[in-house]
Coordinates of N, CA and C in Angstrom, one line a residue:
X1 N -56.8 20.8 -56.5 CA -56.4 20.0 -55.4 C -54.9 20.1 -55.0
X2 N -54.1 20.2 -56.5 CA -52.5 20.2 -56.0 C -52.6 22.1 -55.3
X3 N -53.1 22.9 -55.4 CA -52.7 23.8 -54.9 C -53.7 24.1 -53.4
X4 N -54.2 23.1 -53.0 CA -54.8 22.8 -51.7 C -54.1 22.5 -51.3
X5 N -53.3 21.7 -51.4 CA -52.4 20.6 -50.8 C -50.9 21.2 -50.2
X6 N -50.9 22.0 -51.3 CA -49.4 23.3 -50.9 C -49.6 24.4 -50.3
X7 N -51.0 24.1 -49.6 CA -51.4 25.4 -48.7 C -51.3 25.2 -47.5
X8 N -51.9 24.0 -47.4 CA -51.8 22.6 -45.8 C -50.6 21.9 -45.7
X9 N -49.6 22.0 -46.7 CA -48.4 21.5 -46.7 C -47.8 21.8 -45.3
X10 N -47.1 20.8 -44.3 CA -46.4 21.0 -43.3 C -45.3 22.0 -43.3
X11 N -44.7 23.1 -42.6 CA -43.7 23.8 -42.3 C -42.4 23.0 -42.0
X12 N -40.9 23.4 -43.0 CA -40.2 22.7 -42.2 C -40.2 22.4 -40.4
X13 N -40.2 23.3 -39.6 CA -40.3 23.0 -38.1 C -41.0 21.9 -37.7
X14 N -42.1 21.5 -38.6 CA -42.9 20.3 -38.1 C -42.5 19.4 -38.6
X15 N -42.3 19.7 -40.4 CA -41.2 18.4 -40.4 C -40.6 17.7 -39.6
X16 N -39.8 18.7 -39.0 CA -38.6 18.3 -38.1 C -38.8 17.5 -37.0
X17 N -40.2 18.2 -36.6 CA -40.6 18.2 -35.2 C -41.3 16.5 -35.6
X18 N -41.8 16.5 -36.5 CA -42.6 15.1 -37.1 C -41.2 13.5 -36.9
X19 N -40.1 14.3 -37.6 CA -39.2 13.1 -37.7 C -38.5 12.8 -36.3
X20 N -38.1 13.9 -35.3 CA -37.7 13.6 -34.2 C -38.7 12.5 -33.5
X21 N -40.1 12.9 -33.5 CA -41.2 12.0 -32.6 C -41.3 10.3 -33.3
X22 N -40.8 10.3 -34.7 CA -41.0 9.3 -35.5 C -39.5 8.7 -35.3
X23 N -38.3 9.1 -34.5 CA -37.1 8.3 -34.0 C -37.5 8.3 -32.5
X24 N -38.0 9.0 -31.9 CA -38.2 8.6 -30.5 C -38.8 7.7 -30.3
X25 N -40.1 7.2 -31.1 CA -41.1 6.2 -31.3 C -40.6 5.0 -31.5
X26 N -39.6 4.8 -32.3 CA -38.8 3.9 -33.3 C -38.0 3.1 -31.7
X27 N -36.9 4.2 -31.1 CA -36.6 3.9 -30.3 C -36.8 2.7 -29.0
X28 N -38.3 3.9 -28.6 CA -38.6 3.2 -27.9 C -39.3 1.9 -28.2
X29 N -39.7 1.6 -29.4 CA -40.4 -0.2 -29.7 C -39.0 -0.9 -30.0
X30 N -37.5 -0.6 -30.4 CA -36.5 -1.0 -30.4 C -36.5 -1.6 -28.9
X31 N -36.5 -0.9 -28.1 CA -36.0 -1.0 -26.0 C -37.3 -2.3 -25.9
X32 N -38.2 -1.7 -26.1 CA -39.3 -2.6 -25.9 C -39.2 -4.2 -26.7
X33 N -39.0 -4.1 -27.6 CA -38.8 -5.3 -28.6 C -37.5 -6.2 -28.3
X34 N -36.2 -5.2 -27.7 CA -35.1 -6.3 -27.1 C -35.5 -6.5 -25.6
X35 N -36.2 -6.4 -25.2 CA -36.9 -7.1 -24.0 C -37.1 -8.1 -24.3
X36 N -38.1 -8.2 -25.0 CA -38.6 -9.5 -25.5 C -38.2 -10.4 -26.6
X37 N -37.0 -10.0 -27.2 CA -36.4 -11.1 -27.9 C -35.0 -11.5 -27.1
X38 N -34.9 -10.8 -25.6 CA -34.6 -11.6 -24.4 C -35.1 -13.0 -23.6
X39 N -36.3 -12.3 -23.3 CA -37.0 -13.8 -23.4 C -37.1 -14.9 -24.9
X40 N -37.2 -14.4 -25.7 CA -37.5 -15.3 -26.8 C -35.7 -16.5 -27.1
X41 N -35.3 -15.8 -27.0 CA -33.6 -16.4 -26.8 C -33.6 -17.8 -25.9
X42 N -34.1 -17.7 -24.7 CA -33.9 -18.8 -23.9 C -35.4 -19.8 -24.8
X43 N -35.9 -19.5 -25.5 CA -36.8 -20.5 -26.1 C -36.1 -21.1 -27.3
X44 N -36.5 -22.9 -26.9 CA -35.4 -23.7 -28.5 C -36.1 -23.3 -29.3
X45 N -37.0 -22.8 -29.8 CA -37.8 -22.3 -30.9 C -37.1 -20.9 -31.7
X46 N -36.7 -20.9 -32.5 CA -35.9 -19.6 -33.2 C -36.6 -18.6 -34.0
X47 N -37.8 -19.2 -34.2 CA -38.7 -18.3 -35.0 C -39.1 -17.0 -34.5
X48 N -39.5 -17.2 -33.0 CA -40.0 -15.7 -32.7 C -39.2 -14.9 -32.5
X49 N -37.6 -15.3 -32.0 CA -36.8 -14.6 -31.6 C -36.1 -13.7 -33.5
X50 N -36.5 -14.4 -34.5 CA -36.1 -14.1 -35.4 C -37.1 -13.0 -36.1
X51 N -38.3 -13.3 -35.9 CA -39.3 -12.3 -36.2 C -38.6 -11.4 -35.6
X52 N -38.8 -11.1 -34.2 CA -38.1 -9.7 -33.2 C -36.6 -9.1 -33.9
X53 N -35.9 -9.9 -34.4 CA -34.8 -9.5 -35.0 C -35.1 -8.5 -36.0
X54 N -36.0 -8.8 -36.5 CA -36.6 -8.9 -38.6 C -37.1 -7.2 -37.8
X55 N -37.4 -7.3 -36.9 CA -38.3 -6.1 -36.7 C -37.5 -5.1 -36.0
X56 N -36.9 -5.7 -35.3 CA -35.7 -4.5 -35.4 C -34.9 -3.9 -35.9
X57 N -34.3 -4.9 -36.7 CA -33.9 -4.3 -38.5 C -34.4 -3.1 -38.8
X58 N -35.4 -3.5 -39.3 CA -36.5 -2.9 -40.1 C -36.9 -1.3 -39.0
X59 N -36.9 -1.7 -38.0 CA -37.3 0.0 -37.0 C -35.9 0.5 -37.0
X60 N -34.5 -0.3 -37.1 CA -33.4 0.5 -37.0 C -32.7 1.7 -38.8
X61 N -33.6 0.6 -39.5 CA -33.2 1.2 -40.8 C -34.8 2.2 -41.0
X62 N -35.9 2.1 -40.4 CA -36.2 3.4 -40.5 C -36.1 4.5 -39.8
X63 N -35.4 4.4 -38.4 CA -34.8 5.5 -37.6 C -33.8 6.2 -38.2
X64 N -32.8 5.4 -39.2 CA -31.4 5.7 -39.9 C -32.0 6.6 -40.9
X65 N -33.2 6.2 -41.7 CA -33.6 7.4 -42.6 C -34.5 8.5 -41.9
X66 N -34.6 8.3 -41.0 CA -35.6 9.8 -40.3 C -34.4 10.3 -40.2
X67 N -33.3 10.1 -39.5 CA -32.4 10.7 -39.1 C -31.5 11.5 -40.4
X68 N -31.8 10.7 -41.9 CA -31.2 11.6 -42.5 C -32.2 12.6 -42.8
X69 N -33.3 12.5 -43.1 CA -34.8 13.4 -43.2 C -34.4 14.9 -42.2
X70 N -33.9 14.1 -40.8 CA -33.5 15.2 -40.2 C -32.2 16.1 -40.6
X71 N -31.5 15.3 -41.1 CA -30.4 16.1 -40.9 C -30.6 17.4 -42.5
X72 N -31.3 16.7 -43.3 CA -31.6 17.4 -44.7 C -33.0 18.0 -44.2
X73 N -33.4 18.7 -43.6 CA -34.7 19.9 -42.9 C -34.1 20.5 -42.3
X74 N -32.7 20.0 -41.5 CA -32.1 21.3 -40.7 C -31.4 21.9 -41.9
X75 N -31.4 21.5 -42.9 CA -30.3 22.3 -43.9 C -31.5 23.2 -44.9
X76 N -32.4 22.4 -44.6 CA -33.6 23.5 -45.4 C -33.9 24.6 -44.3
X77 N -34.3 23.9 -43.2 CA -34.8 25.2 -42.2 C -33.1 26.0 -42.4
X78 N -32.3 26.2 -42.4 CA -31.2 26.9 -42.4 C -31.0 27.9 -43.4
X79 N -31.8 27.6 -44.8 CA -31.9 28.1 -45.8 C -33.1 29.2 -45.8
X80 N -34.0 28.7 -45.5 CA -35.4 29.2 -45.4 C -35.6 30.2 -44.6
X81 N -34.6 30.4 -42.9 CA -34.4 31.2 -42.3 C -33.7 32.5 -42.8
X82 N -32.1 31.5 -43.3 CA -31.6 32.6 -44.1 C -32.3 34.1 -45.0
X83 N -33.1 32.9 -45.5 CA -34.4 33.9 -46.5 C -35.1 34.6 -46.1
X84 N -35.2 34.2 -45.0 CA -36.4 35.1 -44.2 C -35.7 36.2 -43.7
X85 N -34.7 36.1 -43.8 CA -34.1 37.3 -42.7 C -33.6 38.6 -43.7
X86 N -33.2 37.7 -44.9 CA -32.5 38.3 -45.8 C -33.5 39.3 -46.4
X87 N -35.0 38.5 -46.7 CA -36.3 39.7 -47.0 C -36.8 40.7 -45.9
X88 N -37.0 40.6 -44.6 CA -36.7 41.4 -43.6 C -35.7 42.2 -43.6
X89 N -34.4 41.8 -43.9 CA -33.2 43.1 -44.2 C -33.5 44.0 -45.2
X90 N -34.3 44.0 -46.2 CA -34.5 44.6 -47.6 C -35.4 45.2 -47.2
X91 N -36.3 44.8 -46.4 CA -37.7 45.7 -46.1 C -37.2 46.8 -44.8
X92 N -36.8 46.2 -44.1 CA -36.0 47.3 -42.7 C -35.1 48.3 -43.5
X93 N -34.2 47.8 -44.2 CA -33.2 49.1 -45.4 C -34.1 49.7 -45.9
X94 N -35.2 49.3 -46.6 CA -36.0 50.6 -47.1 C -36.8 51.6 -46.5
X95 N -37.2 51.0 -44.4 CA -37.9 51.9 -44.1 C -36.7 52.8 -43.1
X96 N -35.7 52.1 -43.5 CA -34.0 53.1 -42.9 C -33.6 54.2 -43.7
X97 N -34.0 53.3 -45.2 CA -33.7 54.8 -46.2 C -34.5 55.8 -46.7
X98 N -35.8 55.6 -46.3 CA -36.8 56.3 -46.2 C -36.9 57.4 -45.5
X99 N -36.2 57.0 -44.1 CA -36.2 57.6 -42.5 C -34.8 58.8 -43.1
X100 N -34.2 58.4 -43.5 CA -32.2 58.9 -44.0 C -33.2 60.1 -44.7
X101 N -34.1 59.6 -45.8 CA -34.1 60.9 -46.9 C -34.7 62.0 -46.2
X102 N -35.3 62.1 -45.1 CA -35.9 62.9 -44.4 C -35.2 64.0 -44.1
X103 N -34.0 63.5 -43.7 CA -32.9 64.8 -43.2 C -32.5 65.3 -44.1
X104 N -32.2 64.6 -45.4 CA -31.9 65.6 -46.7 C -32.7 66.9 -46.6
X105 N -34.2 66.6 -46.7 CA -35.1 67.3 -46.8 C -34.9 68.9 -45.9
X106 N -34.9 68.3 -44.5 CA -34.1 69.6 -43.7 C -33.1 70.2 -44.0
X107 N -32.4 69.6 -44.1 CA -31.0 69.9 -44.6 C -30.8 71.2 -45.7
X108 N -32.0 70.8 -46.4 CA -32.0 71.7 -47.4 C -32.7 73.2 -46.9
X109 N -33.2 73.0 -45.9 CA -33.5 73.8 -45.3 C -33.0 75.0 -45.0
X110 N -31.4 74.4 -44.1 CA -30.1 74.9 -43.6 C -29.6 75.4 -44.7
X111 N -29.5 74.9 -46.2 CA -28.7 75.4 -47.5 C -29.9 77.3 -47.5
X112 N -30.8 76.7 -47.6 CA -31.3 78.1 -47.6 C -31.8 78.8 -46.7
X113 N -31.4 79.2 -45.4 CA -31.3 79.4 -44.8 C -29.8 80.2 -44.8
X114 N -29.0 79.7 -44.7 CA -27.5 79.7 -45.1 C -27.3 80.7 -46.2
X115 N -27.7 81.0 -47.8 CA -28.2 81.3 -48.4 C -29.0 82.8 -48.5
X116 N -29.7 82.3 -47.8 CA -30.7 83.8 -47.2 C -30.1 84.3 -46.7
X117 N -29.2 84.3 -45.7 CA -28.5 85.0 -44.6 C -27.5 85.4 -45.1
X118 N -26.6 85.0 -46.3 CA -25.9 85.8 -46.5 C -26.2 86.8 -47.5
X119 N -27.0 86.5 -48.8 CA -28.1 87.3 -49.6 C -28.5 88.6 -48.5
X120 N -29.0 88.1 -47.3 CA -29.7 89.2 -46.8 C -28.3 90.2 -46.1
X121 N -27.4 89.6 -45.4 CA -26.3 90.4 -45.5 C -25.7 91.4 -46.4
X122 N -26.3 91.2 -47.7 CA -25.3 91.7 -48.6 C -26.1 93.0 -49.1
X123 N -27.7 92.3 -49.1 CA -28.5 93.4 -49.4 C -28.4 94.9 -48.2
X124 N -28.3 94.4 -47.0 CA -28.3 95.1 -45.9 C -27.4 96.0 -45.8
X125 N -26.2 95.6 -46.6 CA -24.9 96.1 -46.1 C -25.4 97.6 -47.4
X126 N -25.7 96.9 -48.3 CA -25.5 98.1 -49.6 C -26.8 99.0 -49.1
X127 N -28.1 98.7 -48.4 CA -28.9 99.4 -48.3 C -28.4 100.8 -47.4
X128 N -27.6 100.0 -46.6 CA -27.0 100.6 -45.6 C -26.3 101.9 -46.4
X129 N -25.5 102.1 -46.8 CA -24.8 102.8 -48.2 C -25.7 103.9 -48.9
X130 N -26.6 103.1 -49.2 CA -27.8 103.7 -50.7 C -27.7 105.5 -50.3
X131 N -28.4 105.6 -49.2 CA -28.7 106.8 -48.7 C -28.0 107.7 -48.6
X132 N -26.5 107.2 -48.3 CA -25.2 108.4 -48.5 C -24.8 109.0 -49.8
X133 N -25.2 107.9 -50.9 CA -24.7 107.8 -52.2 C -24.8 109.0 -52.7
X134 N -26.1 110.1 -52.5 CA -26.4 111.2 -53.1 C -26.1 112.4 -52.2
X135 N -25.6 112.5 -51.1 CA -25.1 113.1 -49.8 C -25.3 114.5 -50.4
X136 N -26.4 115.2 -49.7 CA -26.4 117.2 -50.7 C -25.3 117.7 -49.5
X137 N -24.2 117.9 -50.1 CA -22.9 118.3 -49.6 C -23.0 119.6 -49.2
X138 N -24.0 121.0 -50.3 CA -24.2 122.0 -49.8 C -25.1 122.2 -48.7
X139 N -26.1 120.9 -48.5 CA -27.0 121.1 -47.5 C -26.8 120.7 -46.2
X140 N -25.9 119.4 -46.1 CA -26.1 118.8 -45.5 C -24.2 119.1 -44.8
X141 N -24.2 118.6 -43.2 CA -22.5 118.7 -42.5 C -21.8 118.0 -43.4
X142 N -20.6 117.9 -43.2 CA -19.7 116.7 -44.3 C -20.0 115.3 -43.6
X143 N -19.8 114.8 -44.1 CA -20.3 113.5 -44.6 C -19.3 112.7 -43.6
X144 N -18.3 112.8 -43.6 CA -16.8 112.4 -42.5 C -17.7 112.1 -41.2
X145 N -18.4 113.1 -40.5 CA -19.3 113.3 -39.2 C -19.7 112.1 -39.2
X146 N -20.8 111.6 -40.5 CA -21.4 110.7 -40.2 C -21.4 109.2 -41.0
X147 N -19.9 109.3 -41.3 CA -19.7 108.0 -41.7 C -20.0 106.6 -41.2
X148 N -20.1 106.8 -40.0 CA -19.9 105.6 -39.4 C -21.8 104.7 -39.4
X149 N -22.7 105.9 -39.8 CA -23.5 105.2 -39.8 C -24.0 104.9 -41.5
X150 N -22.7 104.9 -42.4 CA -22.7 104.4 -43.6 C -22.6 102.6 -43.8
X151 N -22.6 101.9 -42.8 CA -22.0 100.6 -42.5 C -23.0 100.2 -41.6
X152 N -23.5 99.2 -42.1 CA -24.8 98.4 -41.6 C -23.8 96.9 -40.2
X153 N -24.0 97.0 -38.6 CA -23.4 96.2 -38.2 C -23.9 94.9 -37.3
X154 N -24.7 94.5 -38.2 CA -25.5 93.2 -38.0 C -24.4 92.3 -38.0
X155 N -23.3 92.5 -39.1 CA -22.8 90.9 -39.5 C -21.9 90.6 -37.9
X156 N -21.3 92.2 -37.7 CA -20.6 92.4 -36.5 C -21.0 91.8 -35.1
X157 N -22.6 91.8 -35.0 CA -23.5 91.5 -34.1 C -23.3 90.2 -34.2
X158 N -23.3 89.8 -35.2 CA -23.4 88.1 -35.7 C -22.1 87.5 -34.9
X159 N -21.1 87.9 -35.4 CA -19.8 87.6 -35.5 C -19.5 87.5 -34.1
X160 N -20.1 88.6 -33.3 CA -19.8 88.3 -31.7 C -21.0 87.6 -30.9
X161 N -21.9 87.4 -31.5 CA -22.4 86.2 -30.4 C -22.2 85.0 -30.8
X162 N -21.5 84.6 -32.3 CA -20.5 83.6 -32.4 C -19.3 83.3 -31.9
X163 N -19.2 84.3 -31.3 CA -17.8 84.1 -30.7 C -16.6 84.1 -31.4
X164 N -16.5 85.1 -32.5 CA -15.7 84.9 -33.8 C -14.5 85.8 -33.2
X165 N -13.2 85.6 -33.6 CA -12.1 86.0 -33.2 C -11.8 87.4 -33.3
X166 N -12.5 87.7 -34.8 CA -12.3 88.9 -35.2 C -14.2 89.3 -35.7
X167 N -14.8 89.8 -34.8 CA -16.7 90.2 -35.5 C -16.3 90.6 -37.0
X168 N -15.1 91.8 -36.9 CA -15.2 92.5 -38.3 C -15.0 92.1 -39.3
X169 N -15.0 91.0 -39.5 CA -14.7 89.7 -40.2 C -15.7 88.9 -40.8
X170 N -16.6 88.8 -40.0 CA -18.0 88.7 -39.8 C -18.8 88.6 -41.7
X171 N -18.7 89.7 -41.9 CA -19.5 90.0 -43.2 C -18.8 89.1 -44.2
X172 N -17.3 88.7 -44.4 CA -16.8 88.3 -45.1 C -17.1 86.8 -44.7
X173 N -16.9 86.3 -44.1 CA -17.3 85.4 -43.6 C -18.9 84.2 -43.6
X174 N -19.3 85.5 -43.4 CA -20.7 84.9 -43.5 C -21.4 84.9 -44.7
X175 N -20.7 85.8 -45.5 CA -21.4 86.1 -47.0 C -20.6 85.0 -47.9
X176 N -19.4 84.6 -47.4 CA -19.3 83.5 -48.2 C -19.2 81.8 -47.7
X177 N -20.1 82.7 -46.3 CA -20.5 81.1 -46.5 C -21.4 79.7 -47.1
X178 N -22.6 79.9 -48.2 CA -22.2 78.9 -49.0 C -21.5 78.5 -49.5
X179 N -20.5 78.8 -50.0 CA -19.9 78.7 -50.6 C -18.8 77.6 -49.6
X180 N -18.1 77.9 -48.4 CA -17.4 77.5 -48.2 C -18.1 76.4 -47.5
X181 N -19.0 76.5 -47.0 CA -20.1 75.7 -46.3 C -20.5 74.4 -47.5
X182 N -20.7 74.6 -49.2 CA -20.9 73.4 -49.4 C -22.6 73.3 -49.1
X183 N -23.2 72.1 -50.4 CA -24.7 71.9 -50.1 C -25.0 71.1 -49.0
X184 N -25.5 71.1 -47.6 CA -25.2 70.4 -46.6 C -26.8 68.6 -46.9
X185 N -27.5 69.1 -48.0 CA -28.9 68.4 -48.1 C -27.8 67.5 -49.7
X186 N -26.9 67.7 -50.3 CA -26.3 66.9 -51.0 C -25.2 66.1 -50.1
X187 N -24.7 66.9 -49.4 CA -23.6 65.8 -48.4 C -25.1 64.5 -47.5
X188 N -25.6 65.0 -47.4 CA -26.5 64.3 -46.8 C -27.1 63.3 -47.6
X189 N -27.5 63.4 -48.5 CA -27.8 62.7 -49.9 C -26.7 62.0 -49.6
X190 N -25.3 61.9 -50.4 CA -24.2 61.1 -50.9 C -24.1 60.2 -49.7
X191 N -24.0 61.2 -48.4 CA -23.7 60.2 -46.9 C -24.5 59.0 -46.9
X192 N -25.9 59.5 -47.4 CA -27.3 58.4 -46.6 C -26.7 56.9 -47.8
X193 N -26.6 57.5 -48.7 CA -26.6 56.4 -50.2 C -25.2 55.9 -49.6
X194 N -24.5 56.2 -49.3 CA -23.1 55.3 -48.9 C -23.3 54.7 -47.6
X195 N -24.2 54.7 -46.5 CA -24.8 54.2 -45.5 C -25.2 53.2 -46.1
X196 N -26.3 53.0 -46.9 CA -27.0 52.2 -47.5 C -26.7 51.4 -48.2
X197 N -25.4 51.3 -49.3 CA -24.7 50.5 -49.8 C -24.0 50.0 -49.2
X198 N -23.4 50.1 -47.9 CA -22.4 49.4 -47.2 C -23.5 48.3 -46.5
X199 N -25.0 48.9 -46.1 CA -25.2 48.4 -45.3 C -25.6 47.1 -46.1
X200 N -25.7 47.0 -47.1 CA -27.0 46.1 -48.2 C -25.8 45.1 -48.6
X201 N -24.4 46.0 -48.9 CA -23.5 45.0 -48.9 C -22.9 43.8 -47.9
X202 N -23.2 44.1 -47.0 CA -22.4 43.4 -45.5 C -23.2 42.0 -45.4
X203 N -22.8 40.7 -45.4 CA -23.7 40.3 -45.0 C -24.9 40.1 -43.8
X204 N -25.3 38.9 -43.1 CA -26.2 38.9 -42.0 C -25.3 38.8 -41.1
X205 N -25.6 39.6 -40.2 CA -24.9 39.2 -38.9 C -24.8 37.5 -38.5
X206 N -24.0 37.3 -38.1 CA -24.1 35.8 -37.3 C -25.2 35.9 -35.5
X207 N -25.6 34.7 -36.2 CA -26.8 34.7 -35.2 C -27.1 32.8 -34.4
X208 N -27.8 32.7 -33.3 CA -27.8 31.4 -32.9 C -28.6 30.9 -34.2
X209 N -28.6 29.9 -34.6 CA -29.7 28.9 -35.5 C -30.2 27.7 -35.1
X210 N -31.2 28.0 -35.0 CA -32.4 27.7 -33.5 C -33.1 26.0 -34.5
X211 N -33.0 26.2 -35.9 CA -33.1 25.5 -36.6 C -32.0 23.9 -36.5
X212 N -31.0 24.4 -36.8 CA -29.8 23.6 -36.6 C -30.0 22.8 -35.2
X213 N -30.4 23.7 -34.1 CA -30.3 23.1 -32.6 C -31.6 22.2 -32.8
X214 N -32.8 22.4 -33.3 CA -33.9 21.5 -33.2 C -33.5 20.1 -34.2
X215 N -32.7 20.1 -35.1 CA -32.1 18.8 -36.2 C -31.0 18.2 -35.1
X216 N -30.3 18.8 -34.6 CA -29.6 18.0 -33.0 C -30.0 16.7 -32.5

């Protein structure tokens, strides 16, 4: 039965909403009640006019306690909201940091990618080479003739639709770029986790308290 009872238990809001209608009610039998212990006044009889007194007492001291009922529900609904908002921030940060680890994921992508391209630079460059290595000098013109197609010029290619200052630079460049580039799926990692900690740190924003205004 007790855990029926904390099921059907009223919501602060109705609380609230309960004690307001229970001072407005009070009120008005107050207005109504000194009407008539108006009339009762001009009667020599003091009894009725004293009952009406007794009863107004009595409705003004239980309006005085609704009113503190209300004022301790707006400090519960204030808390309760608080709470609610505060478990909603925990649940929204986790489907934020969920969303953040995604780009790591890519990210890592770009690391190898990055990676590959310069690996495949390097391979290219030497492939480029391999075939002169053994050059049959009595067979073949001198080698001077056809130097220039000893040098593989991709990176050069690269370097100028980059718009690099110098393309011939290019190989050097690009082949160490891991390196200077850094794991871009770790920066992304550390970023997301310092996103996340600032954000878990900070409190709630300030907000209207809709709570507070209904205890008014």
């Amino acid at each position: 039965m007790a855990k029926i009872a904390e099921v059907v238990k009223p919501a602060t809001p109705q609380k609230i909403a309960t004690a307001k209608r229970l001072i407005e009610a009070g009120e008005q039998e107050i207005a109504a009640l000194r009407t008539a212990l108006s009339a009762a006044l001009l009667s020599e009889d003091d009894s009725e006019a004293i009952k009406i007194t007794e009863k107004i007492a009595a409705i003004e001291k239980r309006i005085a306690l609704n009113q503190q009922k209300l004022a301790a529900l707006g400090k519960q609904g204030r808390k309760e909201r608080t709470a609610d908002r505060e478990q909603r921030k925990t649940e929204a940060l986790a489907a934020f940091e969920k969303s953040l680890s995604e780009t790591a994921g890519i990210a890592a992508k770009i690391d190898k990618a990055v990676d590959d391209l310069a690996a495949a630079l390097k391979e290219y460059r030497a492939a480029k080479r391999k075939p002169f290595d053994k050059w049959p000098a009595d067979l073949f013109p001198s080698l001077k003739i056809f130097e220039g197609f000893m040098y593989g010029y991709a990176d050069n290619h690269i370097g100028a639709a980059l718009h690099m200052k110098s393309p011939g630079n290019a190989h050097t460049l690009l082949t160490a770029l891991p390196e200077r580039l850094g794991s871009l799926a770790e920066a992304d990692i550390k970023s997301a986790a310092a996103l996340i900690a600032d954000i878990k740190s900070m409190p709630l924003p300030a907000v209207r308290d809709d709570t507070e205004s209904e205890a008014a």
